[in-house]
mmCIF file of C-alpha atoms and ligand atoms in Angstrom:
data_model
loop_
_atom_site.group_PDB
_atom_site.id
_atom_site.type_symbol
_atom_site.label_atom_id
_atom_site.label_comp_id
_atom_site.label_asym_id
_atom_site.label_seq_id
_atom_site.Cartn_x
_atom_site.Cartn_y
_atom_site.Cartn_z
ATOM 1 C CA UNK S 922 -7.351 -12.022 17.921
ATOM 2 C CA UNK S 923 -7.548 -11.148 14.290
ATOM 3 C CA UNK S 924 -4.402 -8.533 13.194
ATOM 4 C CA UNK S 925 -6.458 -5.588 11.882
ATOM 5 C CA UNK S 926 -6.470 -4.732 8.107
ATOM 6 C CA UNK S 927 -3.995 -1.936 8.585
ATOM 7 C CA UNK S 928 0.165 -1.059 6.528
ATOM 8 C CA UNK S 929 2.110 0.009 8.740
ATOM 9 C CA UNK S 930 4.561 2.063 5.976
ATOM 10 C CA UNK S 931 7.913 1.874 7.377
ATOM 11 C CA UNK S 932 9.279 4.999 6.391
ATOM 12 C CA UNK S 933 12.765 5.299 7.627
ATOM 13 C CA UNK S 934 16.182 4.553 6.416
ATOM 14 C CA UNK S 935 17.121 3.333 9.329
ATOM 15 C CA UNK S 936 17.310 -0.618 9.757
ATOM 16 C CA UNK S 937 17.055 -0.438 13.473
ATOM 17 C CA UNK S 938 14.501 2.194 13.586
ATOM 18 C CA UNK S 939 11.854 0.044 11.081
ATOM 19 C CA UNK S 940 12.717 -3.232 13.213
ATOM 20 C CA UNK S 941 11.698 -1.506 16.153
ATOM 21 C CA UNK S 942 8.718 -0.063 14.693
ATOM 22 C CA UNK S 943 7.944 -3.700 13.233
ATOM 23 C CA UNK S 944 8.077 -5.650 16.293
ATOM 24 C CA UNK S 945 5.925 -2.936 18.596
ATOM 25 C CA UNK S 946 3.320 -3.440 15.955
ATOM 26 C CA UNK S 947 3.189 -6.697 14.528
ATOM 27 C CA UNK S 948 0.823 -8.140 17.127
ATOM 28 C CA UNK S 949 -1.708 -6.123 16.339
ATOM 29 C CA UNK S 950 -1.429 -5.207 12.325
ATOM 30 C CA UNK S 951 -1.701 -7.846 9.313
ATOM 31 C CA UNK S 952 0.955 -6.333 7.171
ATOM 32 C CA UNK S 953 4.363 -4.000 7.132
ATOM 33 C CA UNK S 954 5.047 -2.063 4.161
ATOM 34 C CA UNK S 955 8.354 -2.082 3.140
ATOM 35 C CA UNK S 956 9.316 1.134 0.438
ATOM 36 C CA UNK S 957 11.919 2.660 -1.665
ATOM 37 C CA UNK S 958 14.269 4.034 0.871
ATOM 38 C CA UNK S 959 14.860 1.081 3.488
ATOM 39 C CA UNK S 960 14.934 -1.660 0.413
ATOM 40 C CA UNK S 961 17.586 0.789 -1.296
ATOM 41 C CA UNK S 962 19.790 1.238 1.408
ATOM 42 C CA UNK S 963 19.945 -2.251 2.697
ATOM 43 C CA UNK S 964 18.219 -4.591 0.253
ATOM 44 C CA UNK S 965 16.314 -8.182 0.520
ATOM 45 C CA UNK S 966 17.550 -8.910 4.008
ATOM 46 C CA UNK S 967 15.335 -6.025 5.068
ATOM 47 C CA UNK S 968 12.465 -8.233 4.977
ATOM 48 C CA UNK S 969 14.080 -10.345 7.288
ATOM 49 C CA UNK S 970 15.234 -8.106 9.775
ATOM 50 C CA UNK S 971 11.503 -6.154 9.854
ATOM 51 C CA UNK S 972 9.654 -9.170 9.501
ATOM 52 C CA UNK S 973 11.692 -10.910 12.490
ATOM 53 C CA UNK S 974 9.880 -14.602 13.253
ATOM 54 C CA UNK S 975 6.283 -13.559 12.896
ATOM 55 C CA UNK S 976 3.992 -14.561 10.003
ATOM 56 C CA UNK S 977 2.962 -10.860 9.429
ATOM 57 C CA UNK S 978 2.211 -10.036 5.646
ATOM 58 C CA UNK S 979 5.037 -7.937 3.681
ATOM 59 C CA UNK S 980 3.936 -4.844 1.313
ATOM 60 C CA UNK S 981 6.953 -4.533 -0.919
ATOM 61 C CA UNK S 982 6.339 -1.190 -2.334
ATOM 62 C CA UNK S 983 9.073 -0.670 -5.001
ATOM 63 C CA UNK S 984 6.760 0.908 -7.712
ATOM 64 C CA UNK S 985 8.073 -0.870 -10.720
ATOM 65 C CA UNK S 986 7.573 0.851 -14.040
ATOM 66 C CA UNK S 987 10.130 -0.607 -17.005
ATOM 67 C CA UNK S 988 10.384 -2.841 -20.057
ATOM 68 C CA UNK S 989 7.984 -5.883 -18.896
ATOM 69 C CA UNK S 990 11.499 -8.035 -19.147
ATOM 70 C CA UNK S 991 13.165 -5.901 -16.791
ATOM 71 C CA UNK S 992 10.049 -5.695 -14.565
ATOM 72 C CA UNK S 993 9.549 -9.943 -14.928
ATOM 73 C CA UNK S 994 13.279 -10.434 -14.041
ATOM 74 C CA UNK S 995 12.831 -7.846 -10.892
ATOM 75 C CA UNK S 996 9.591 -9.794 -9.415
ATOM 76 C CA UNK S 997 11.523 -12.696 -10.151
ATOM 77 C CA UNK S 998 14.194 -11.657 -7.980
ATOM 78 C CA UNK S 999 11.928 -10.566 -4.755
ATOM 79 C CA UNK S 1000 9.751 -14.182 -5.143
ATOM 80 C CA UNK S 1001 11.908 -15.607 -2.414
ATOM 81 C CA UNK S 1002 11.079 -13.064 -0.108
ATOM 82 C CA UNK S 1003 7.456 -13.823 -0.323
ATOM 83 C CA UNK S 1004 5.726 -10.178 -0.512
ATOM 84 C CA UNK S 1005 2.439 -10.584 -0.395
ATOM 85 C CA UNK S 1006 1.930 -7.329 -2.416
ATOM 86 C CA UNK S 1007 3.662 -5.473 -5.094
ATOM 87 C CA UNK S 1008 3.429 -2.528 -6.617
ATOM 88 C CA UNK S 1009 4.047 -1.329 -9.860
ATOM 89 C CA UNK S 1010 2.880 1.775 -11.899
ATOM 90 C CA UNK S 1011 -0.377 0.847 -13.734
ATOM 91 C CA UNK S 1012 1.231 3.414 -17.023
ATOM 92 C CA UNK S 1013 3.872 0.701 -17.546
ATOM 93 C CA UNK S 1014 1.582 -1.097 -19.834
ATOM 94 C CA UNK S 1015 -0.373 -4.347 -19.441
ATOM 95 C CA UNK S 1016 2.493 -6.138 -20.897
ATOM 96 C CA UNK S 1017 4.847 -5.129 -18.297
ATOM 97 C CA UNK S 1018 1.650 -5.553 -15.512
ATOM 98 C CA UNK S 1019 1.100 -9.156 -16.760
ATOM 99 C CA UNK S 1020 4.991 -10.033 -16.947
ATOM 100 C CA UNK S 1021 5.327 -9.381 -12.846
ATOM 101 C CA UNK S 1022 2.085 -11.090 -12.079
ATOM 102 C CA UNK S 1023 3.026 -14.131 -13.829
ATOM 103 C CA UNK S 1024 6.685 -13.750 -12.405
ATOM 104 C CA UNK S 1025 4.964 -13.793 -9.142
ATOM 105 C CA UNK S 1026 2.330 -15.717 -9.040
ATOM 106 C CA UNK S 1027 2.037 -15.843 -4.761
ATOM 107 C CA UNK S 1028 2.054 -12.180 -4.893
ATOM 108 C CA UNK S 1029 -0.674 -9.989 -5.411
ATOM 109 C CA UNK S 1030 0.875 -7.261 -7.696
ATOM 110 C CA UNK S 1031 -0.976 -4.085 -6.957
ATOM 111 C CA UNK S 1032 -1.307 -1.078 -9.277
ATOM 112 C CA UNK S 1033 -0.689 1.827 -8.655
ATOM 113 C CA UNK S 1034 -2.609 4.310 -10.630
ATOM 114 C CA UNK S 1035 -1.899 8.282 -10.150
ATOM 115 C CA UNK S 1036 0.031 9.574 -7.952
ATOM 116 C CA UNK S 1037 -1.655 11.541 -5.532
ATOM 117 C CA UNK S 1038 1.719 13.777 -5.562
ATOM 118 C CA UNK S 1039 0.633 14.787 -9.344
ATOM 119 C CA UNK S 1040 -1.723 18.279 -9.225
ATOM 120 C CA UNK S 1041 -4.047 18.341 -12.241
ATOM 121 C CA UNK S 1042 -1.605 20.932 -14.519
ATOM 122 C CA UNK S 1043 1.135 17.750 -14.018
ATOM 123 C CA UNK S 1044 -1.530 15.007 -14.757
ATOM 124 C CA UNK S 1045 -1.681 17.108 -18.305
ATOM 125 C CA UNK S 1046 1.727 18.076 -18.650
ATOM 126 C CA UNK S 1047 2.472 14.442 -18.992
ATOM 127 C CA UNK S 1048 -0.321 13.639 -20.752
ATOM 128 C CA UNK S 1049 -2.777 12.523 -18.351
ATOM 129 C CA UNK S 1050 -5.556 15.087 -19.154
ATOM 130 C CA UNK S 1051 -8.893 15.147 -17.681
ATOM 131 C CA UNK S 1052 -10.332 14.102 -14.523
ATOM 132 C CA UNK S 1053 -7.863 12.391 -12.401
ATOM 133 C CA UNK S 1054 -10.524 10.705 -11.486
ATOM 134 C CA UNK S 1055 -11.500 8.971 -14.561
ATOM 135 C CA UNK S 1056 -7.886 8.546 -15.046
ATOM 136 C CA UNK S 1057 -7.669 6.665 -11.662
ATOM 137 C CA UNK S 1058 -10.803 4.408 -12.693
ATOM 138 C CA UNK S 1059 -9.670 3.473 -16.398
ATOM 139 C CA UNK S 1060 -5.593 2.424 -14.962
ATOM 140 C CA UNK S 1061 -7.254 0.663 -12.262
ATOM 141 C CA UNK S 1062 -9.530 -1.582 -14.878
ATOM 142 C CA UNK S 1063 -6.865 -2.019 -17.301
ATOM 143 C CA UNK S 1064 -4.617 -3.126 -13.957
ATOM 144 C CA UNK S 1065 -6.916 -5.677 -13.521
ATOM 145 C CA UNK S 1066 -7.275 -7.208 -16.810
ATOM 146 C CA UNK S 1067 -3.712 -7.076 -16.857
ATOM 147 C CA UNK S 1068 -3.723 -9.614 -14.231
ATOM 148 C CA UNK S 1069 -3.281 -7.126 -11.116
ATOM 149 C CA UNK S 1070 -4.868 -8.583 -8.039
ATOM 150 C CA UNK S 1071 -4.581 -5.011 -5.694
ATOM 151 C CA UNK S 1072 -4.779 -1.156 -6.705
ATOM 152 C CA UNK S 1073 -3.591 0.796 -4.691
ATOM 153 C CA UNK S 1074 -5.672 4.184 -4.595
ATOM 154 C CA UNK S 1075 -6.838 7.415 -2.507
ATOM 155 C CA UNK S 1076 -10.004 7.224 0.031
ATOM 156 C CA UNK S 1077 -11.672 9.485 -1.865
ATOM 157 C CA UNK S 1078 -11.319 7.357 -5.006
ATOM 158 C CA UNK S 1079 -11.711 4.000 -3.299
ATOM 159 C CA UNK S 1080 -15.806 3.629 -3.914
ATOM 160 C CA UNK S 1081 -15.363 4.456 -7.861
ATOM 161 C CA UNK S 1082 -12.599 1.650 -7.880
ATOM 162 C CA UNK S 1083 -14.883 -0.640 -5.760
ATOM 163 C CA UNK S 1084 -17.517 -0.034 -8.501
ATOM 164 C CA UNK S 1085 -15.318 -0.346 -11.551
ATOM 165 C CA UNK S 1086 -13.258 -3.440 -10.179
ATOM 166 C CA UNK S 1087 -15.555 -5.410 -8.545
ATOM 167 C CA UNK S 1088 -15.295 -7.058 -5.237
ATOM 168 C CA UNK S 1089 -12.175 -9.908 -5.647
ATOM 169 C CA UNK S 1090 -9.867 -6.933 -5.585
ATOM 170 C CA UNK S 1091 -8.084 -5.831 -2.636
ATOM 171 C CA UNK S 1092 -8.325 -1.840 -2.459
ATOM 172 C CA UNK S 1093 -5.500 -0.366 -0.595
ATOM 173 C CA UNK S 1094 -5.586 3.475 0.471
ATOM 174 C CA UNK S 1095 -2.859 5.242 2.101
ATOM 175 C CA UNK S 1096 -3.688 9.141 3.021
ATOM 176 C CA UNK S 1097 -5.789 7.124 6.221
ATOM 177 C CA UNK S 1098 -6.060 9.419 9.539
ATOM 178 C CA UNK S 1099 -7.191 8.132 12.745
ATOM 179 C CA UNK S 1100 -9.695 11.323 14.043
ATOM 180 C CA UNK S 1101 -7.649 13.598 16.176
ATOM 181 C CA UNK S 1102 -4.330 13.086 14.057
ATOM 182 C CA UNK S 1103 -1.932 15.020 12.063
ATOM 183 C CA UNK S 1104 -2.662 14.887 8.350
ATOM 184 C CA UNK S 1105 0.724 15.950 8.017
ATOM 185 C CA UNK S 1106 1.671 16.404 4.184
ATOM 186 C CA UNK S 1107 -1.609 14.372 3.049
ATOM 187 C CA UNK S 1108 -4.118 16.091 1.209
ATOM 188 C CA UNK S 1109 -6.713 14.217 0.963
ATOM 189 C CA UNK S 1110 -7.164 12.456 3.903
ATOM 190 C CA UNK S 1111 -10.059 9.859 5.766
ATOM 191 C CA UNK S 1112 -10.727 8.562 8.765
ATOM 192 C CA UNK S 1113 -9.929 4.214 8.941
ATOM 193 C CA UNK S 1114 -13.605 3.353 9.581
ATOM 194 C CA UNK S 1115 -14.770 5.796 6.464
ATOM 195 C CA UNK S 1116 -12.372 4.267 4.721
ATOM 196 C CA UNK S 1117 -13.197 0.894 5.053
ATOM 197 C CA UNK S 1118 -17.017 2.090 4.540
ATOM 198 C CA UNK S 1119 -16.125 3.041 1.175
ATOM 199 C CA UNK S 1120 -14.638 -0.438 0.311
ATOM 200 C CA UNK S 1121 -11.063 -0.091 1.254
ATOM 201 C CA UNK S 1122 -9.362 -3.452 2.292
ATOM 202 C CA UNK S 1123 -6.446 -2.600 3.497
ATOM 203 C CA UNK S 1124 -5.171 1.038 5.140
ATOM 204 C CA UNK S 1125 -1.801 2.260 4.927
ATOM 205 C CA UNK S 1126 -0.730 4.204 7.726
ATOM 206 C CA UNK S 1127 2.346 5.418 8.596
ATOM 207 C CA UNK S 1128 2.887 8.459 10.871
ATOM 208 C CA UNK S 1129 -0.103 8.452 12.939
ATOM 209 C CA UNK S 1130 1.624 4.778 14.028
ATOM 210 C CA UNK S 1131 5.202 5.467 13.603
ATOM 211 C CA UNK S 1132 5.485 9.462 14.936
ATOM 212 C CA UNK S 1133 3.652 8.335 17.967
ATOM 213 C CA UNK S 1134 5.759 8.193 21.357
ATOM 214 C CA UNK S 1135 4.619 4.169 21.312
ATOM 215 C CA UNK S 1136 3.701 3.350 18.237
ATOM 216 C CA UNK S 1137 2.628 0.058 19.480
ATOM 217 C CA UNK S 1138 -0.080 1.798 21.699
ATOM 218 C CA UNK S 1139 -1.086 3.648 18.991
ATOM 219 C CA UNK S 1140 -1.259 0.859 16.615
ATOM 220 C CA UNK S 1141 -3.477 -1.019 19.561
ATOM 221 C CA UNK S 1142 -5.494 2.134 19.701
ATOM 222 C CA UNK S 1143 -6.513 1.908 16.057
ATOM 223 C CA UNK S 1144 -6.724 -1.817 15.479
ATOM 224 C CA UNK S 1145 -9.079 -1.814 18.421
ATOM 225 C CA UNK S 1146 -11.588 0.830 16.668
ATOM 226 C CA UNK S 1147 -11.287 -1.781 13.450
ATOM 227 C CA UNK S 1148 -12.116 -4.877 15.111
ATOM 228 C CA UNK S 1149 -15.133 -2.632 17.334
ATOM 229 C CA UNK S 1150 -16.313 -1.541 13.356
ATOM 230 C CA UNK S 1151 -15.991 -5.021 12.363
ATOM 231 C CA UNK S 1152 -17.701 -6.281 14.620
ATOM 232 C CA UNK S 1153 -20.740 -4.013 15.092
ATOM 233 C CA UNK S 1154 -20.888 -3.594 11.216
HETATM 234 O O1 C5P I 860 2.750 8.719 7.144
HETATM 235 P P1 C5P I 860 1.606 8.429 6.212
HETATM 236 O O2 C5P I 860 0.455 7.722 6.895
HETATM 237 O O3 C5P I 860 1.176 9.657 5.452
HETATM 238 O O4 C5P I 860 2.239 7.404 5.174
HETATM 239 C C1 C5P I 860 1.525 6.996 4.063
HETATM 240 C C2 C5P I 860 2.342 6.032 3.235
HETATM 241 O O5 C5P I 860 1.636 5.771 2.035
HETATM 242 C C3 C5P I 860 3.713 6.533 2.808
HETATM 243 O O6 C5P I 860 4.565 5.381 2.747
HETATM 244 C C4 C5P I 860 3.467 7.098 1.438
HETATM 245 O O7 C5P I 860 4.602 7.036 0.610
HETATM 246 C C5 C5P I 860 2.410 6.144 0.907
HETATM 247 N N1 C5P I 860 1.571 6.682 -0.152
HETATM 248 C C6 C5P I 860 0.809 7.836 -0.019
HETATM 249 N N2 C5P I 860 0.019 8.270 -1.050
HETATM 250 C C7 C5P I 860 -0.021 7.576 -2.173
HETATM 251 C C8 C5P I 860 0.720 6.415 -2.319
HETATM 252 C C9 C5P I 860 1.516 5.986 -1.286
HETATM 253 O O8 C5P I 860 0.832 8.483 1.017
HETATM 254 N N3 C5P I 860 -0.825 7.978 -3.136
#
């Protein structure tokens, strides 16, 4: 059985917690997104530890935004891990998008474009005015002829990416809620299936998986309604 396109965003800074987490899921997901907090605290052997002896695909989401050298020297220093995504801000530049993609070139570096964090009066204040929208669609182009193979965006942005990107590109939306979930701090949220309607490739999801009393069930539960999509179109 096919692992379902879905992140499972390990948000903890707890080593054992995420390993737990990772092994009640990894059956059933393709990928385990590793951020800021556990890879502070404990560092490249995190991968390790959460990615345990399966094959499962690693999200390293360390949003990288800094001279292109300094970004080139820190993709350099993750290649041995063998993310198969990485993030970095999309306002870093081309320069420093094109210096981690060609540090890494077994890694699809995904852009991030605006965080969905940022209200419209921020956007401005630092001189991101107008639509957030347009903003989201010119970073994610400019990501791309950088050399970015992934953007990572909002499902409510994902079908004006789709259009502007075309279809090589893997789209990756977090703010993803299975029906009958908490949307928790997410604003803008979407079901998985509309999601993937709109031309999302891979969901992030974290707390519907990881608050749930087995978050293996409930990552079952959700890859099940994928593959049922997938299959019936
Ligand atoms: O628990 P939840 O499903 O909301 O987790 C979503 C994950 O996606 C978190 O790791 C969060 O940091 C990340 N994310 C997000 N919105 C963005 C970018 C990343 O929620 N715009």
């Amino acid at each position: 059985m096919n692992p379902a396109p879905i992140a499972v965003a390990l948000d903890t800074d707890d080593l054992q917690t995420a390993a737990r987490w990772a092994n009640a899921v990894t059956p059933q997901v393709s990928t385990l997104k590793i951020g800021l907090a556990l890879y502070m605290r404990y560092g490249p052997s995190v991968v390790a530890s959460v990615r345990g002896g399966s094959g499962v695909d690693v999200f390293l989401d360390l949003k990288l935004h800094d001279i292109p050298a300094t970004v080139a020297a820190a993709a350099r220093a993750v290649a041995s891990l063998h993310p198969t995504y990485l993030t970095v801000h999309a306002t870093g530049g081309a320069a420093m998008i094109r210096a981690a993609v060609e540090a890494l070139p077994d890694t699809k570096v995904a852009g991030v474009t605006v965080l969905t964090s940022l209200a419209d009066d921020e956007l401005a204040a630092v001189g991101l005015a107008g639509p957030a929208l347009d903003t989201v669609r010119r970073l994610s182009a400019y990501s791309v002829a950088a050399g970015a193979r992934a953007i990572v965006c909002s499902p409510r942005e994902v079908a004006a990416v789709r259009a502007e990107v075309g279809e090589d590109i893997t789209l990756i939306t977090p703010g993803v809620r299975p029906p009958g979930s908490g949307v928790h701090d997410q604003a803008r949220v979407a079901t998985p299936e509309q999601a993937l309607a709109d031309g999302a490739d891979l969901l992030v999801v974290g707390r519907p998986i990881t608050g749930a009393a087995d978050p293996g069930a409930a990552a079952a539960t959700l890859a099940r309604a994928l593959r049922r999509r997938t299959v019936t179109g």
